[in-house]
XYZ file of C-alpha atoms in Angstrom:
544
model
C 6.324 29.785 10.183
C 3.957 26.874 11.389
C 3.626 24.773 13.774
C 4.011 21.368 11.988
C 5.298 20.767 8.417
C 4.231 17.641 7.121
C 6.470 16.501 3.730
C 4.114 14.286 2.025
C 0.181 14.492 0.641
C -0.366 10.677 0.621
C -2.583 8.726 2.778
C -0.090 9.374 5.993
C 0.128 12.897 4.948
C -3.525 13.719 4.246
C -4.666 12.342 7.361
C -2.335 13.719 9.752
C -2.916 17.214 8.505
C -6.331 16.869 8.665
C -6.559 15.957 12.445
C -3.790 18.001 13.122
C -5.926 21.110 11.891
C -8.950 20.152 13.403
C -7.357 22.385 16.514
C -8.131 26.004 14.906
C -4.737 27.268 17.019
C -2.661 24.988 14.811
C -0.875 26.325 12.231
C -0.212 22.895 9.455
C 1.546 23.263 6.412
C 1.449 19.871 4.014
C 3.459 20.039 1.261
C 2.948 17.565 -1.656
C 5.491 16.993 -4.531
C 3.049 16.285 -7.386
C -0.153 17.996 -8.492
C -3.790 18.158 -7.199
C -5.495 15.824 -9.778
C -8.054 14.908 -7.576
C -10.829 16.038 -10.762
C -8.776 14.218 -13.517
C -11.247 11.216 -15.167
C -7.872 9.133 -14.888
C -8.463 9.269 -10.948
C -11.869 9.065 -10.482
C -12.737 6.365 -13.058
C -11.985 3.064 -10.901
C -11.013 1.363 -13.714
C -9.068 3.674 -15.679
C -6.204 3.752 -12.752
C -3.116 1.728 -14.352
C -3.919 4.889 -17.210
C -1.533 6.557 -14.048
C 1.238 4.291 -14.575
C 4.133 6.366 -16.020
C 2.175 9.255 -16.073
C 2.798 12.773 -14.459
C 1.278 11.553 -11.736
C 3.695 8.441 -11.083
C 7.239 8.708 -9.211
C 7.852 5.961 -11.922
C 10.576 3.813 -9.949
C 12.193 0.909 -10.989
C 14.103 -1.464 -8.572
C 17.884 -2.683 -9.269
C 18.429 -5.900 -11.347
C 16.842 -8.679 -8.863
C 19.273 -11.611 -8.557
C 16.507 -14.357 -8.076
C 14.431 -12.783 -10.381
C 16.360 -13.747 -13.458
C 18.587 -10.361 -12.899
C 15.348 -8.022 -13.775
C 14.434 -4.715 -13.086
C 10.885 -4.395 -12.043
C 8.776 -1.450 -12.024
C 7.092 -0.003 -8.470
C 4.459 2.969 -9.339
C 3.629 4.962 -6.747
C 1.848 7.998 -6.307
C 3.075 11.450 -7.641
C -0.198 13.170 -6.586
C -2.455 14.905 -3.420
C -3.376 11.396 -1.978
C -0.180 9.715 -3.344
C -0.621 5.872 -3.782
C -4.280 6.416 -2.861
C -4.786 8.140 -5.750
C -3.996 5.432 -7.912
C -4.304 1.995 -6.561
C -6.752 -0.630 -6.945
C -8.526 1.067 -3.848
C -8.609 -2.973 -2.020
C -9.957 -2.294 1.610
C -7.797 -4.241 3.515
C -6.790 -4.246 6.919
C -4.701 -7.291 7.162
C -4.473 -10.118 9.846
C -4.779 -9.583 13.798
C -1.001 -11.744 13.937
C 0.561 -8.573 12.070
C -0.103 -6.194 14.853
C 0.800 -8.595 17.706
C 3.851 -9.117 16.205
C 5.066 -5.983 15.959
C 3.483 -5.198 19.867
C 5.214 -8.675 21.142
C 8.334 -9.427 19.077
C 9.460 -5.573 18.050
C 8.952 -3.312 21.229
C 5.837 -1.442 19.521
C 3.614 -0.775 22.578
C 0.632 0.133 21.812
C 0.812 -0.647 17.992
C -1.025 -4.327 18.802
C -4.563 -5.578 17.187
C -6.380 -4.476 20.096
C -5.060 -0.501 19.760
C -5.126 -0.474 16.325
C -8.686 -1.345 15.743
C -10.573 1.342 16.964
C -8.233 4.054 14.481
C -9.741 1.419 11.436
C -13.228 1.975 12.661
C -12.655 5.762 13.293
C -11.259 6.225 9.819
C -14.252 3.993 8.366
C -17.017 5.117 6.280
C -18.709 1.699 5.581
C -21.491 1.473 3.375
C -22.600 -1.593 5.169
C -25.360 -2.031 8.055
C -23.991 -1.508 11.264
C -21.240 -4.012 12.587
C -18.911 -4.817 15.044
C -16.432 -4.828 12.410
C -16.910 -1.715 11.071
C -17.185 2.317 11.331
C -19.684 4.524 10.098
C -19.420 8.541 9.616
C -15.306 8.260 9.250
C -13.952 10.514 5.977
C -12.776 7.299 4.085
C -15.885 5.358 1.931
C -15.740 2.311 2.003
C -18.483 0.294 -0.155
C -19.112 -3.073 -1.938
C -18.379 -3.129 -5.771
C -21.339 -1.634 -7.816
C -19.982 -3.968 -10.514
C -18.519 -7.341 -10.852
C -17.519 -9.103 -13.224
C -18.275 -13.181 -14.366
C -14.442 -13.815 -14.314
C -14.514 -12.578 -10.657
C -17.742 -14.530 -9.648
C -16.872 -18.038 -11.420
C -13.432 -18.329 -9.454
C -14.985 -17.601 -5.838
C -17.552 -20.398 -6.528
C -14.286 -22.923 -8.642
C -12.287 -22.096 -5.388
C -15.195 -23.176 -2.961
C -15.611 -26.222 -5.045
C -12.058 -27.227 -4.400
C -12.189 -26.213 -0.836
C -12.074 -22.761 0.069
C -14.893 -21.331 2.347
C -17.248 -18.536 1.472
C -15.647 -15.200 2.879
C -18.312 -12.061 2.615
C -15.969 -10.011 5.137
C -11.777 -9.913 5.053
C -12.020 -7.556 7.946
C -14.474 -9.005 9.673
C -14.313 -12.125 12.188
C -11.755 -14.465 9.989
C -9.506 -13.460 6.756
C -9.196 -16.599 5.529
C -11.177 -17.429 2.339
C -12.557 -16.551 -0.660
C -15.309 -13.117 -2.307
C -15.423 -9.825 -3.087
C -13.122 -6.948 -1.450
C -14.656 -3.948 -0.521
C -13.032 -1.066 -2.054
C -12.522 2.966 -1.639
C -15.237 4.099 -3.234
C -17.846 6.686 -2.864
C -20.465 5.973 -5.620
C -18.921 4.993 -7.876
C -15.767 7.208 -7.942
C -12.377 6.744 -6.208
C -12.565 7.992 -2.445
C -8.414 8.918 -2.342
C -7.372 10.027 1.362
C -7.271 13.708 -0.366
C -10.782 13.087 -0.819
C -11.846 11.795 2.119
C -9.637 13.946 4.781
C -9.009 17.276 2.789
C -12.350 17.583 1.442
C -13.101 20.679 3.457
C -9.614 22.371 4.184
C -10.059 24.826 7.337
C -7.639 28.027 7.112
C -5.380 26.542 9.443
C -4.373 23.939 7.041
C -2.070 25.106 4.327
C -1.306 22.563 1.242
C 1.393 23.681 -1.258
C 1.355 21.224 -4.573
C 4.313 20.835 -6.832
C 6.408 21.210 -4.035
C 9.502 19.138 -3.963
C 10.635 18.869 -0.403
C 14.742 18.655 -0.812
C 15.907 18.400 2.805
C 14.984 18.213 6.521
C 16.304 21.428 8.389
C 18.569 20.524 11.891
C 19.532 23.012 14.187
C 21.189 21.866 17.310
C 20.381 18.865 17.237
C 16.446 19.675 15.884
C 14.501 19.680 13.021
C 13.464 23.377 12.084
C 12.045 23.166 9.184
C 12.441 22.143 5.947
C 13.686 23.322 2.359
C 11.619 22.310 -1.001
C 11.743 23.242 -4.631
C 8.937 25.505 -5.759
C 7.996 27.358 -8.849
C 11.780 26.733 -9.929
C 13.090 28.511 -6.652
C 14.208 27.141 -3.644
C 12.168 28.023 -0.331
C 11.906 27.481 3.505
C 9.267 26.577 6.014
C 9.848 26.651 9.398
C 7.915 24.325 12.086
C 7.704 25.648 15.417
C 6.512 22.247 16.431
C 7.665 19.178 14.487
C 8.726 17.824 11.277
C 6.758 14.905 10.320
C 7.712 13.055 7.200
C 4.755 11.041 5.265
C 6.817 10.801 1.811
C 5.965 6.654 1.827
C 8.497 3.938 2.006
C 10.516 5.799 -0.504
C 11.002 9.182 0.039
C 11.085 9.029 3.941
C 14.009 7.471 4.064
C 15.389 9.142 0.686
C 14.925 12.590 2.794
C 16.134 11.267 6.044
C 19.684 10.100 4.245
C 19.704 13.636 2.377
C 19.564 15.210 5.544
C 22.486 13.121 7.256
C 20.180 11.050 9.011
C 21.633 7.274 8.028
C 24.154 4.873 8.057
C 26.965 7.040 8.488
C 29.461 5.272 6.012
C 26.579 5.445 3.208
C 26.641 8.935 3.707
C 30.064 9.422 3.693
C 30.051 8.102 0.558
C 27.622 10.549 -0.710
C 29.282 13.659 0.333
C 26.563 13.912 2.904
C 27.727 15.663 6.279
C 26.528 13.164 8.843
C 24.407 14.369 11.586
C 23.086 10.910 13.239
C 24.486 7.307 12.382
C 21.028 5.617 11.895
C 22.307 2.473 10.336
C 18.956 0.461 9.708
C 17.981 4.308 7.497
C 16.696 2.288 3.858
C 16.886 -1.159 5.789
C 14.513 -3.294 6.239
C 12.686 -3.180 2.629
C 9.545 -5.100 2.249
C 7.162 -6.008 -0.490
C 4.801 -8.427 -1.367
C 5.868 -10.227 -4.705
C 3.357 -11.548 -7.071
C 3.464 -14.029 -9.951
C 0.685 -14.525 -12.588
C -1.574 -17.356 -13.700
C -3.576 -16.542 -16.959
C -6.092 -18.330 -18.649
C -7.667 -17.098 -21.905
C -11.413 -16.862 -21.734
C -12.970 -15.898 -25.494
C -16.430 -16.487 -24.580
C -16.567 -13.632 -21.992
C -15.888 -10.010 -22.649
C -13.574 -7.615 -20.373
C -14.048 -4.204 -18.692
C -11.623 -3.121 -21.089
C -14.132 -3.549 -23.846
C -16.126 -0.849 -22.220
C -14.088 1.626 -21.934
C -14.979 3.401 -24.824
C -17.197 6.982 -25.043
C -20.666 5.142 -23.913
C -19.008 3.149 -21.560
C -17.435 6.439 -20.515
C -20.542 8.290 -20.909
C -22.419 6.287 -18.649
C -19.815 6.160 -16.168
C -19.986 9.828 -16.088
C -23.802 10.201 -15.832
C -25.096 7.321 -13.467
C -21.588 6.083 -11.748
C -22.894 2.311 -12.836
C -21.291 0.013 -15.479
C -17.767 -2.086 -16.016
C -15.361 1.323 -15.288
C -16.678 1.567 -11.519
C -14.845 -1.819 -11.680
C -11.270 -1.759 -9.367
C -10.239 -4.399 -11.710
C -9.058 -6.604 -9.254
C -12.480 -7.376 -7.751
C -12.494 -10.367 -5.655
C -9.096 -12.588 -4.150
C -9.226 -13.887 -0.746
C -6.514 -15.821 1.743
C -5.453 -19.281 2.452
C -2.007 -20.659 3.754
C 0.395 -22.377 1.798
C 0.938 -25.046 5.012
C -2.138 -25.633 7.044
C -0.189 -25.496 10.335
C 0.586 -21.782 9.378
C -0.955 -19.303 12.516
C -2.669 -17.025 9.915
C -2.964 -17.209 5.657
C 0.174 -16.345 3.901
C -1.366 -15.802 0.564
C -3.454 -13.807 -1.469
C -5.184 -13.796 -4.537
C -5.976 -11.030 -6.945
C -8.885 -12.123 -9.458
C -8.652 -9.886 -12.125
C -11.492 -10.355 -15.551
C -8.335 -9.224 -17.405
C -4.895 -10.681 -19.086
C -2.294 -9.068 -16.656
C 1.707 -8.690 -18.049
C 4.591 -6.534 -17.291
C 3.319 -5.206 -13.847
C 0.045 -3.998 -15.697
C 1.836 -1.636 -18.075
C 0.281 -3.428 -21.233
C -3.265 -2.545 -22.028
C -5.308 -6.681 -22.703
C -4.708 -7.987 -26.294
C -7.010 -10.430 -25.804
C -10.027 -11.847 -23.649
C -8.449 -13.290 -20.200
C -8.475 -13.098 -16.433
C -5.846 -13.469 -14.179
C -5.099 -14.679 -10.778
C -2.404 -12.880 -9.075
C -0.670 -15.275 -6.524
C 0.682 -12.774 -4.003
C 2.636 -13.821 -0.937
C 1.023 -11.745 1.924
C 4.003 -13.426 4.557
C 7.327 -12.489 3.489
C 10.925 -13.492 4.679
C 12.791 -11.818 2.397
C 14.405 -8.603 3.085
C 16.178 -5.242 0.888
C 17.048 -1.929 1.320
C 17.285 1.571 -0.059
C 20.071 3.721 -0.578
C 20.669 7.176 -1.851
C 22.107 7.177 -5.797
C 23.488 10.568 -5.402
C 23.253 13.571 -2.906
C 21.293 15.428 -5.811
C 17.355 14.905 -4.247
C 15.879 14.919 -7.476
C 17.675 11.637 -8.436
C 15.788 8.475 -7.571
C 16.850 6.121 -4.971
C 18.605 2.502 -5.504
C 15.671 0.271 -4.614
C 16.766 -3.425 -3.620
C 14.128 -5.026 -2.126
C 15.712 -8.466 -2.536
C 12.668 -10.265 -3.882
C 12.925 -13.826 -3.464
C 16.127 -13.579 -1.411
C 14.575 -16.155 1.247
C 13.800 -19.233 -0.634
C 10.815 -19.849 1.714
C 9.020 -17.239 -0.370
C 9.405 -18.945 -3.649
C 8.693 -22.262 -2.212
C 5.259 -20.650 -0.389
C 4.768 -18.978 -3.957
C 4.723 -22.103 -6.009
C 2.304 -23.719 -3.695
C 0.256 -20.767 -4.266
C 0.599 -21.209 -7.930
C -0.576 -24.484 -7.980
C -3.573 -23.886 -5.628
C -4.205 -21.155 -8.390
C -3.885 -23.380 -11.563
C -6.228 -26.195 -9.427
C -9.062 -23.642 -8.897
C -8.955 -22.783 -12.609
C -9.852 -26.702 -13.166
C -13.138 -26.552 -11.138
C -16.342 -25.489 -12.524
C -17.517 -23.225 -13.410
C -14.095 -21.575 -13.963
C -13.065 -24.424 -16.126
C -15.610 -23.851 -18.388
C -14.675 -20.255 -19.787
C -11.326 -20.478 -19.323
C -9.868 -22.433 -22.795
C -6.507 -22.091 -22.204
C -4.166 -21.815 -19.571
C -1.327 -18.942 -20.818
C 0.646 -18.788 -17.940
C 2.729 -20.152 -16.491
C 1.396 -22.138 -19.408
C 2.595 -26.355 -20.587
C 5.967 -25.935 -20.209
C 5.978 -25.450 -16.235
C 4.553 -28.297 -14.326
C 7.474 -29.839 -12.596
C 9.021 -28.176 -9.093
C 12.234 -26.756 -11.144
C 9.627 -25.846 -14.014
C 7.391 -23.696 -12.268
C 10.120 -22.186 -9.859
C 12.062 -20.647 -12.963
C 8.317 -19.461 -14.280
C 7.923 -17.635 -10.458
C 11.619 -15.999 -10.772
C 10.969 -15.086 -14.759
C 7.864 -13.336 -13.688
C 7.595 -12.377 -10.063
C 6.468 -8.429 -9.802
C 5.571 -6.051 -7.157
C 2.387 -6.504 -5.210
C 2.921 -2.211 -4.760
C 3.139 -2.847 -1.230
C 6.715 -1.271 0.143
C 7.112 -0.780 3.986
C 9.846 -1.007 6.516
C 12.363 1.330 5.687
C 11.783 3.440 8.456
C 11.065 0.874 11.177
C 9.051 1.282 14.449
C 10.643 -0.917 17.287
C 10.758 -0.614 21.012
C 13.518 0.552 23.660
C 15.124 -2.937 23.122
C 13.660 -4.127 20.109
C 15.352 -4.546 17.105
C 13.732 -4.527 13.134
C 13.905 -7.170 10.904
C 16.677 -5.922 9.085
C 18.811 -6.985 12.395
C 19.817 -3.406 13.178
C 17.473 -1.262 15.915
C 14.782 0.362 14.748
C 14.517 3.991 12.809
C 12.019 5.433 14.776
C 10.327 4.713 18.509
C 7.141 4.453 19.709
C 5.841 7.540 19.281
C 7.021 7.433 16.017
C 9.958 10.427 16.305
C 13.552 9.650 14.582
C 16.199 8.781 17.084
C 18.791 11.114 17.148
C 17.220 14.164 16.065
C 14.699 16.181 18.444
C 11.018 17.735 16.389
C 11.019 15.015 13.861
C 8.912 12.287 13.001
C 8.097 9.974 10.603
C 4.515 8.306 9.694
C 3.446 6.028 6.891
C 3.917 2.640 5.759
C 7.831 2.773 6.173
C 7.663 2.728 9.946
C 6.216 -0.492 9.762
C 8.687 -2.987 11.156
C 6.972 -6.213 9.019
C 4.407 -6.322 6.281
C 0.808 -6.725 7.165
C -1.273 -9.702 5.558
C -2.874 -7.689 2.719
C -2.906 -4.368 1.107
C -1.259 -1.505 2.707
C -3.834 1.300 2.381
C -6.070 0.777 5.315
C -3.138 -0.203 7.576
C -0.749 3.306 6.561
C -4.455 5.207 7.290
C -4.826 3.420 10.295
C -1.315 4.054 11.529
C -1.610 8.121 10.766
C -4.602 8.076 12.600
C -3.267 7.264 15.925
C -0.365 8.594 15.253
C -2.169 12.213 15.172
C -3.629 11.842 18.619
C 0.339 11.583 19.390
C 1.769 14.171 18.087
C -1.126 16.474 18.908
C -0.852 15.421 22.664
C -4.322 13.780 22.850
C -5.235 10.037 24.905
C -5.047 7.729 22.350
C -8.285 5.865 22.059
C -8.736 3.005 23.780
C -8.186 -0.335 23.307
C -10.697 -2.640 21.605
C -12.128 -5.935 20.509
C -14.420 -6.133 17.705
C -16.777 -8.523 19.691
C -17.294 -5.064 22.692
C -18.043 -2.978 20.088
C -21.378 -1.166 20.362
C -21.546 1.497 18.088
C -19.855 2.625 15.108
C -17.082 5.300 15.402
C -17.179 8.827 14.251
């Protein structure tokens, strides 16, 4: 028996265990379905991460065939591991844009979910390695540094795209997004900082965390969630929470274990053979992701990391931290908009000093970089459902890229901002060859089939689970999954937190934004004031 049961050990899940112990009278159980590989090389080496992909260590989903993606199945990794996605991302510090936080305050109900209330949880989570700033939070458990390598690729792009343009951007969370540089990344010397490392670094004995434990359905009694049931060790066992359920599985496998449990839309369940305990229709609705599309260039005259990567690349890597592997790979990017009477940037760029293919499954044949044209502001919408009422079988993941043909026309502006950079100096002069989308896509209907032929994930999925007010209704056009305070409607003692309560997609990567979210969201559950609300410019101090 415990007080709270928390199914998930991703970035949600670490963090709201962590603060949730911090109250020695707590009892917190956090069960994780994959392994603690937190002192696996494949983990801690930056640059060694897409080694993860398909691994133990990777739920290793794959989406239905995409309609306006030339019928294609595209591959989503996520994280199979204590610190889930965290674990094995690119470890891009990225907070995304003030607009994304309004927006879900002003047009979906979520009081107290604004810019203003999220901003000191960023700073309180924060680490930076960085002087003092308004922007920023020292003595949090997450590191967050500058890059202790870069490479040329990375460098000759930010000063091509100024030359065309774009403005010098040293800070993405700082005073404007918009521009080009470096991203600061999860990293403690070196090494990946995973929210395992950073929050469950030093586990009090209040805090219980079971590995290889496959959580296979939320227990309801009379109306309540009393527990729930996982897979351990081959046998099937029981925790009870005295307190609350509080789901962290990720945009996946929140709503996967909601539906299991007869939480959902009630004809879907049906369906299933599921006994149906609430009709949640919008359950799996709501699916966001940021799709990406790649522009390559050959460049012979400049090695990759890749080419270090070998046993004294590795060895120094393992005795000073320095060197090509602490590279993230995707080093610097930035924002811009694809119509300058856009309210904030709806694009992003991913400079990587690598050839990138088949959602980065294929290790570089040959000397290239690649800008990944992501579309941070998306219209398009998908949803999950359940393939079977077996739990070990993966979901049906739709997320309908390209459904909206605003995205693909905002993505081929993008791709041509992209392929102009790359004609600037000093880009232009190590990149010899353009290899995609290559010669044979320059006009509109051109480049458009290039975008649906090779649009991937930008590993980013949210809103299946969506937060929305009293009368506020999600995206997906049906009311929202969970309140407020983040607890299911319908069912008393259960909650949800991470990136699938968010009711739209923040501008940029997800990581800092899911932290952010299970930050406050802890000071919720655990009955504490939330902390107040904040503008960068009255900040005084960093936050602890």
């Amino acid at each position: 028996m415990f007080d709270y049961v928390i199914v998930g050990g991703g970035s949600a899940g670490c963090v709201v265990a962590a603060r949730l112990a911090e109250d020695p009278g707590t009892r917190v159980l956090l069960l994780e379905a994959g392994p603690d590989a937190s002192a696996i090389d494949e983990v801690q080496v930056p640059a060694a991460f897409s080694r993860l992909f398909r691994s133990q260590y990777d739920w290793n989903y794959v989406t239905l065939p995409q309609e306006r993606a030339d019928s294609r199945a595209i591959y989503w990794p996520r994280g199979r591991v204590l610190g889930g996605s965290s674990a094995m991302n690119a470890m891009i510090y990225i907070r995304g844009n003030r607009v994304d936080y309004d927006t879900w305050r002003d047009d979906y109900g979520c009081a107290g979910w604004g810019y203003r209330e999220l901003f000191p949880y960023f700073l309180r989570a924060e680490d930076n390695s960085r002087a003092e700033s308004p922007y920023h939070g020292k003595g949090g458990p997450l590191s967050v540094q500058d890059l202790r390598y870069k490479s040329e690729h990375t460098g000759h792009f930010i000063q091509a795209a100024i030359r065309r343009g774009a403005v010098a951007n040293e800070d993405f969370n700082g005073a404007q997004q918009e521009g080009v540089g470096y991203y600061q990344v999860t990293q403690a010397g070196g090494r990946r900082c995973s929210a395992a490392d950073g929050y469950l670094a030093a586990r009090p004995k209040n805090l219980t965390v079971i590995t290889d434990a496959l959580v296979t359905g939320v227990l309801i009694e009379g109306g309540r969630a009393a527990g729930v049931t996982y897979r351990y060790n081959g046998q099937d066992e029981t925790a009870r929470a005295e307190a609350e359920v509080i789901l962290a599985a990720g945009a996946i496998g929140s709503p996967q274990l909601l539906m299991l449990s007869g939480i959902g839309p009630a004809d879907h369940l049906r369906d299933r053979g599921i006994y149906v305990i609430a009709d949640v229709p919008s359950v799996g609705a709501n699916l966001i992701d940021h799709p990406s599309v790649p522009v390559v260039w050959s460049t012979p005259s400049l090695k990759g990391p890749w080419e270090s990567s070998g046993n004294a690349g590795f060895a120094r890597w393992r005795l000073t931290h320095k060197g090509p592997l602490t590279s993230n790979i995707a080093e610097a990017g930035g924002f811009a908009r694809s119509d300058p009477r856009l309210s904030a940037p709806d694009l992003q760029w991913h400079v990587l000093p690598v050839g990138f293919s088949q959602q980065g499954l294929t290790d570089p044949a040959r000397r290239a970089m690649t800008v990944l044209v992501t579309l941070a502001d998306v219209a398009s919408r998908g949803r999950l459902t359940l393939a079977s009422n077996d739990p070990r079988h993966r979901p049906l993941i739709d997320p309908g890229y390209l459904s909206d043909v605003n995205d693909l026309s905002a993505l081929a502006i993008g791709v041509r901002m992209a392929r102009d950079y790359g004609t600037a100096a000093p880009l232009s002069k190590i990149c010899a060859e353009e290899l995609a989308p290559g010669g044979g896509a320059h006009t509109d209907h051109e480049l458009r089939d290039y975008i649906r032929a090779n649009v991937g994930s930008g590993y980013h999925p949210v809103g299946t689970c969506a937060m929305g007010g009293d009368v506020g209704r999600s995206a997906s056009g049906y009311n929202s999954v969970v309140d407020t305070l983040l607890r299911v409607r319908g069912v008393d003692g259960l909650r949800v937190v991470d990136a699938s309560v968010m009711p739209t997609l923040p501008r940029g990567n997800t990581n800092a934004p899911t932290i952010a979210i299970a930050e406050r969201a802890a000071d919720l559950i655990a009955g504490r004031a939330p902390l107040a609300p904040q503008e960068p410019e009255a900040t005084v101090a960093p936050v602890a």
